[in-house]
Coordinates of C-alpha atoms (C1' of nucleotides) in Angstrom, one line a residue:
Chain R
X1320 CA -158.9 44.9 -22.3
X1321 CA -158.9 41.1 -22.4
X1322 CA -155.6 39.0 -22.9
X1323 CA -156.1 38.4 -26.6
X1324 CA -155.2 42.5 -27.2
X1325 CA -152.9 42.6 -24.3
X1326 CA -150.9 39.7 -26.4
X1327 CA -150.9 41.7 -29.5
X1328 CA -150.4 45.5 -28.0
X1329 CA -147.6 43.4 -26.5
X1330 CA -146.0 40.8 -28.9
X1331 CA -146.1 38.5 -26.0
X1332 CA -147.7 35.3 -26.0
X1333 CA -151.0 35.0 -24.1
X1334 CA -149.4 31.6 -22.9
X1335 CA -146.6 33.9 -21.2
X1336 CA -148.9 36.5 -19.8
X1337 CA -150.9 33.9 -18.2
X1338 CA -147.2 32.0 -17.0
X1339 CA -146.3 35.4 -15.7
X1340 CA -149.5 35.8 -13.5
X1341 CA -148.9 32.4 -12.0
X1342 CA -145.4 33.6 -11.3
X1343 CA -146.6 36.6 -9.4
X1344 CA -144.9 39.2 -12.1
X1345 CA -148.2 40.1 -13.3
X1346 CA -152.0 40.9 -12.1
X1347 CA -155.3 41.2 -13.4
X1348 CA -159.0 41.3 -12.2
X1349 CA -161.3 39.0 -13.3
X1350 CA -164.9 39.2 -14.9
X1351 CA -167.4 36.8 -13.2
X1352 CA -167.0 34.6 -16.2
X1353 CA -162.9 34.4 -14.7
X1354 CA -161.7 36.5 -18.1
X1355 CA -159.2 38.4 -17.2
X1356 CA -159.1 42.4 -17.7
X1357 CA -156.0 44.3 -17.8
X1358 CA -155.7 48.0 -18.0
X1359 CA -153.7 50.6 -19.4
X1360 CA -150.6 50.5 -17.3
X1361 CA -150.8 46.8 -18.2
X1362 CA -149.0 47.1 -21.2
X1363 CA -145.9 49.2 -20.0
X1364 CA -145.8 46.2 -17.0
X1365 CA -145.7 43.6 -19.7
X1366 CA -142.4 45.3 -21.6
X1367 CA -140.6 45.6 -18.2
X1368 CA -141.2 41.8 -17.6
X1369 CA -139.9 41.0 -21.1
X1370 CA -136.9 44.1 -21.0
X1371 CA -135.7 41.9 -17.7
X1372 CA -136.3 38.5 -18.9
X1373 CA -134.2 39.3 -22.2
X1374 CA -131.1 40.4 -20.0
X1375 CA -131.1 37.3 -18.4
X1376 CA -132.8 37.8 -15.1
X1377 CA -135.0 34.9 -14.0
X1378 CA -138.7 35.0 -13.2
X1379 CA -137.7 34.4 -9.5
X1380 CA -135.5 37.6 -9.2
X1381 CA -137.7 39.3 -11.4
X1382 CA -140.4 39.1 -8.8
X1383 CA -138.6 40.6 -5.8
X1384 CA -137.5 43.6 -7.8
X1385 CA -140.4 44.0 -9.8
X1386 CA -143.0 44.8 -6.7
X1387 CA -141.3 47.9 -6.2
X1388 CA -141.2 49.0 -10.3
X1389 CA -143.2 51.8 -10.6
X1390 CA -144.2 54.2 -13.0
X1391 CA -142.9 58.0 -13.3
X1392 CA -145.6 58.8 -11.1
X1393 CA -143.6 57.4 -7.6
X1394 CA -147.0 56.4 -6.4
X1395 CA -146.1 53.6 -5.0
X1396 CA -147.6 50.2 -6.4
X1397 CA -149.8 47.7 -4.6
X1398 CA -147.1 45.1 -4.4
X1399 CA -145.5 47.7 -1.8
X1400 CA -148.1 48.3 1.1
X1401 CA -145.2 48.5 3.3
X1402 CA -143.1 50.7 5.1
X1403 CA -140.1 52.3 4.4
X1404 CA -137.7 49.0 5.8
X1405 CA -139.1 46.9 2.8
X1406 CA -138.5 49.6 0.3
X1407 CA -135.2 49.7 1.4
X1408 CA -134.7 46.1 1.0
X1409 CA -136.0 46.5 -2.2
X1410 CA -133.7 49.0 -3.7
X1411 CA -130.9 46.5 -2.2
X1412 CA -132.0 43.5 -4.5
X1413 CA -132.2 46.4 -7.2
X1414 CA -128.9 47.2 -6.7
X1415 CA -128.0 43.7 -6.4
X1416 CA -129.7 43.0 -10.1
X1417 CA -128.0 46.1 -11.7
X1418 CA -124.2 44.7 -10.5
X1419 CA -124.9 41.2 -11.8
X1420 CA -126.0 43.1 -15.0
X1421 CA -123.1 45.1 -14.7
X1422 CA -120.6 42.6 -14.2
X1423 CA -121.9 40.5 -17.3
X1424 CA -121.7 43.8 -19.5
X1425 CA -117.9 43.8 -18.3
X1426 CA -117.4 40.1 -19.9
X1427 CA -118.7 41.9 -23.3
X1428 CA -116.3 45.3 -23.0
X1429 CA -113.4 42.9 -22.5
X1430 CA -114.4 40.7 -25.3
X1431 CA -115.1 43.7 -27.5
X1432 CA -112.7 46.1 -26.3
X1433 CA -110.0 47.9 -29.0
X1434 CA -112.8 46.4 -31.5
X1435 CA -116.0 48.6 -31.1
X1436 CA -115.6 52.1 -32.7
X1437 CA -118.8 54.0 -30.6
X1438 CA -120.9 53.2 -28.5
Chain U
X1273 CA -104.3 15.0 -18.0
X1274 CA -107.7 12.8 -17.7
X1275 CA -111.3 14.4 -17.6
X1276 CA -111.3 13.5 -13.6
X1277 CA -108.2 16.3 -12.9
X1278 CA -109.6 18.7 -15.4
X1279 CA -113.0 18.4 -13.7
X1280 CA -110.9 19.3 -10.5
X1281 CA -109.1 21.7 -11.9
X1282 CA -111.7 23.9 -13.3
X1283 CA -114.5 22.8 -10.8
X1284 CA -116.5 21.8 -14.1
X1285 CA -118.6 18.0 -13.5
X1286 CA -117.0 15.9 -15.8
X1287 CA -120.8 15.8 -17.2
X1288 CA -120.6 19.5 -18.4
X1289 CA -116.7 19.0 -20.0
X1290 CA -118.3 15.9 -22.0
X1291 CA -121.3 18.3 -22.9
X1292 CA -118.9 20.6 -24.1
X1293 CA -117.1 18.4 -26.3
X1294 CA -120.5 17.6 -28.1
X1295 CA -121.4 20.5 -28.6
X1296 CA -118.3 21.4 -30.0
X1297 CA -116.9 23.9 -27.7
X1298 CA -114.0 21.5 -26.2
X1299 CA -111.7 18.7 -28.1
X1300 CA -109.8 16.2 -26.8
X1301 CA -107.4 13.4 -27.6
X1302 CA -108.2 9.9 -27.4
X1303 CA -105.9 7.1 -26.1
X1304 CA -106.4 3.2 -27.5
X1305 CA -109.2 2.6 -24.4
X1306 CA -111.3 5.8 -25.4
X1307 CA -109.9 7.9 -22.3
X1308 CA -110.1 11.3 -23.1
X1309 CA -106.9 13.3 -22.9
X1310 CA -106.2 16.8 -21.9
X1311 CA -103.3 19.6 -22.1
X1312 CA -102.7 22.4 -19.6
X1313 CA -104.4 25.0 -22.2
X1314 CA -107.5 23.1 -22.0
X1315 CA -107.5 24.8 -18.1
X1316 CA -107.8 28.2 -19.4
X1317 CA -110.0 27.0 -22.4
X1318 CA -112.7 25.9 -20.2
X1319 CA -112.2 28.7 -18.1
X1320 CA -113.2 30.9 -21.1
X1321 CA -115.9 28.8 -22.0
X1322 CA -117.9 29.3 -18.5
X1323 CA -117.2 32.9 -19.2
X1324 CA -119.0 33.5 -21.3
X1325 CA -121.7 31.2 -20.3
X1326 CA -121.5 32.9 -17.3
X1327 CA -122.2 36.2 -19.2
X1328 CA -125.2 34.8 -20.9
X1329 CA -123.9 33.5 -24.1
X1330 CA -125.5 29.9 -25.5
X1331 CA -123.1 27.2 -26.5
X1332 CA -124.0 27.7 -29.9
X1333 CA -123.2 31.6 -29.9
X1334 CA -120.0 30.2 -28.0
X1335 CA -119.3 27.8 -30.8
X1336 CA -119.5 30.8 -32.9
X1337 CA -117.5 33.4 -30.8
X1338 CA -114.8 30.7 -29.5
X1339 CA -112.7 30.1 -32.9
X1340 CA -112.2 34.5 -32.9
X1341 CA -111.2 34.6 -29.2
X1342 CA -107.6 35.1 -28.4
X1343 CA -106.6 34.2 -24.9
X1344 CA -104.2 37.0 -23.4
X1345 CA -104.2 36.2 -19.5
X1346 CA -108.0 36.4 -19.5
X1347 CA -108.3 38.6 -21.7
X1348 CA -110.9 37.8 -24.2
X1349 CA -110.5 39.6 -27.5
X1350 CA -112.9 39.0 -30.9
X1351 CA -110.9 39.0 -33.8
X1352 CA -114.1 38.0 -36.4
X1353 CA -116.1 41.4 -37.1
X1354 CA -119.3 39.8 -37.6
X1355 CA -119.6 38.5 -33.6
X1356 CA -119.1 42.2 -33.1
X1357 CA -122.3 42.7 -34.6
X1358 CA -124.2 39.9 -31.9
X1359 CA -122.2 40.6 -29.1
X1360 CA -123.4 44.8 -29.3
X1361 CA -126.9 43.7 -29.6
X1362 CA -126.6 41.2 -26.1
X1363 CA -124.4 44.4 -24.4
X1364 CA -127.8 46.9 -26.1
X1365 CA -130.2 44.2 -24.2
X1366 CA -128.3 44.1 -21.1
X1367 CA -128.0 47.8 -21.4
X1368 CA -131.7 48.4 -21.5
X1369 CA -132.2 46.2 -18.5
X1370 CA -129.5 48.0 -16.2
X1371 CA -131.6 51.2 -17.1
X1372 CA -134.9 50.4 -16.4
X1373 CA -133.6 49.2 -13.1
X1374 CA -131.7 52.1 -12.3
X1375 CA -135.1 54.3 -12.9
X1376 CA -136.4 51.7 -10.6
X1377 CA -134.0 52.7 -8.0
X1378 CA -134.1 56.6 -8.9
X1379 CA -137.9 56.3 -8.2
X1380 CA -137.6 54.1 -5.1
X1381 CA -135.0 56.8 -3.7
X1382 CA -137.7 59.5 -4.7
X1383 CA -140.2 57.7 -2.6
X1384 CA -137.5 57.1 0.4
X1385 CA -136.6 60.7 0.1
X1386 CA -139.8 62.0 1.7
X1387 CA -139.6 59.8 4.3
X1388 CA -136.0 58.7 5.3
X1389 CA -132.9 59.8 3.7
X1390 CA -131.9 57.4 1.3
X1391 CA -128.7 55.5 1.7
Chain Z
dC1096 C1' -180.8 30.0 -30.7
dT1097 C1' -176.6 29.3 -33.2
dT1098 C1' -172.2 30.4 -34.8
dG1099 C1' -167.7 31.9 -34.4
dA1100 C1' -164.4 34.4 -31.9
dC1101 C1' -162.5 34.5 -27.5
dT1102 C1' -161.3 32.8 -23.1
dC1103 C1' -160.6 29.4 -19.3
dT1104 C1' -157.8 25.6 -16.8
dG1105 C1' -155.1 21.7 -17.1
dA1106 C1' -151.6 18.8 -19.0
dC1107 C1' -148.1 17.2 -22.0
dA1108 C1' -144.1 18.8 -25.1
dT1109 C1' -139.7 21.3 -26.0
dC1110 C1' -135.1 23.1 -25.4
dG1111 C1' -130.7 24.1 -23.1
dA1112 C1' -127.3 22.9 -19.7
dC1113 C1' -126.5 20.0 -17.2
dG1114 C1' -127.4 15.9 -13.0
dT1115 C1' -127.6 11.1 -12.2
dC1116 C1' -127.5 6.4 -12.9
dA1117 C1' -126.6 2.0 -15.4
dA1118 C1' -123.7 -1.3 -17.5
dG1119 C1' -119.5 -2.1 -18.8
dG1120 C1' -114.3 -1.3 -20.1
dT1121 C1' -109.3 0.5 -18.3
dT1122 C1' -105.7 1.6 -15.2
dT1123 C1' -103.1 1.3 -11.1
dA1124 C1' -101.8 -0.3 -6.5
dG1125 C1' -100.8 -4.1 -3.7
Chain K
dC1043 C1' -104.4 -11.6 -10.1
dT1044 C1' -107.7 -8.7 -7.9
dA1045 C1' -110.0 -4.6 -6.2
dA1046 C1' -110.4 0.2 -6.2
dA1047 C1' -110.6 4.0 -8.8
dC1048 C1' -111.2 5.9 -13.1
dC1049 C1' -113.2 6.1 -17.5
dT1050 C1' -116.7 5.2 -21.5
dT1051 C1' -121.4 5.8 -23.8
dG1052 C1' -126.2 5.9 -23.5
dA1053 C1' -130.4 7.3 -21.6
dC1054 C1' -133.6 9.2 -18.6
dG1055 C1' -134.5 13.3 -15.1
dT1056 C1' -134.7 18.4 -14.0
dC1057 C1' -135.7 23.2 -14.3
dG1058 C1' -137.4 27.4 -16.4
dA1059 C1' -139.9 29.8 -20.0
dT1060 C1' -142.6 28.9 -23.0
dG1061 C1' -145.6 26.2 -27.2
dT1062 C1' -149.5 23.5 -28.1
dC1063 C1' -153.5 21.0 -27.6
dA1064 C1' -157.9 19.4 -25.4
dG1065 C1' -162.3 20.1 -23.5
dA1066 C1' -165.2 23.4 -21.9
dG1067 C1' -167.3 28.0 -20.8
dT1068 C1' -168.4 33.1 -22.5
dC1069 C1' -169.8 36.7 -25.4
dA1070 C1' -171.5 39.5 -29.4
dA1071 C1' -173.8 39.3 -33.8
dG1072 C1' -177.2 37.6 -36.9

DNA sequence: CTTGACTCTGACATCGACGTCAAGGTTTAG
DNA sequence: CTAAACCTTGACGTCGATGTCAGAGTCAAG
């Protein structure tokens, strides 16, 4: 598909798909005209990028924890030609991401706590 | 106190405490010249404010949140039910975020598993 | 071929949370 | 009194994630 449906399977902006290529967060082939063509798995990609953005992380961390982001499969992604070393670097600046998520959902318990009734 | 020793105090720029004040999240007296003067619970008070900008709140949810909170030694405690309502849905989004990274990790440590134990 | 929908790459605009600098008034120490 | 240190209000700069617009190329249908 072209970036036009990928924008509206998506709800995201084909100015923001394009910004997230140029970041690195995002790839697509290219026809000889330079239109870009995204597959499939594309769209799933897309959500993750916008499920991370909303919590806050920034394009720059998204980037080194996004390479290694795979689907259900486990086949590992193209961003992650390496060996084992960088995939254990990887799941560090996961982990890292997940406690700086962590900590801010703290702030909120505290703030909400004795006042939320379920969760 | 003047806005130099609250700067100190709470390692805020004096830029950001005038910011504040604009935007409404900090008050101040005035003396005669226009020097703006602080108490000691402005300390705390800012404290709360870079909080919860820490935690990923705008100044203008803060303006919002800031009138309902009740400082108890750092703790931060809503007392308007409607915040309730905002806060849940930033705690929701950071909640989604913390679990598509943890399936992240959980696939990475599938991938490891083959190969290396996983730490 | 022409039209209209679609896409491309710049490049400037916006918004939030400040940084930084300018030009000037105030306070305090000596 | 004077100088240093402190304060004031603008106003412009920055950075990140877009919006928006311009000028131009591409593609499918008639």
């Amino acid at each position: 598909m072209r970036i036009g449906e990928l924008a509206r399977r998506t709800g995201v902006s084909e100015r923001a798909l394009r910004y997230y290529e140029q970041q690195g967060l995002l790839t697509s082939e290219r026809r000889p005209s330079g239109y870009r063509l995204y597959r499939e798995e594309h769209v799933p990609a897309v959500r993750r990028i916008r499920v991370l953005l909303a919590a806050g992380l920034s394009t720059a961390q998204i980037v080194e924890v996004l390479p290694c982001v795979v689907d259900d499969e486990g086949l590992l992604t193209p961003g992650c030609p390496e060996l084992v070393d960088g995939l254990v670097r990887h799941r560090h600046r996961i982990d890292e991401a997940i406690g700086e998520l962590e900590a801010t959902r703290a702030t909120l318990d505290t703030m909400l706590a004795g006042r939320r009734r379920a969760d």
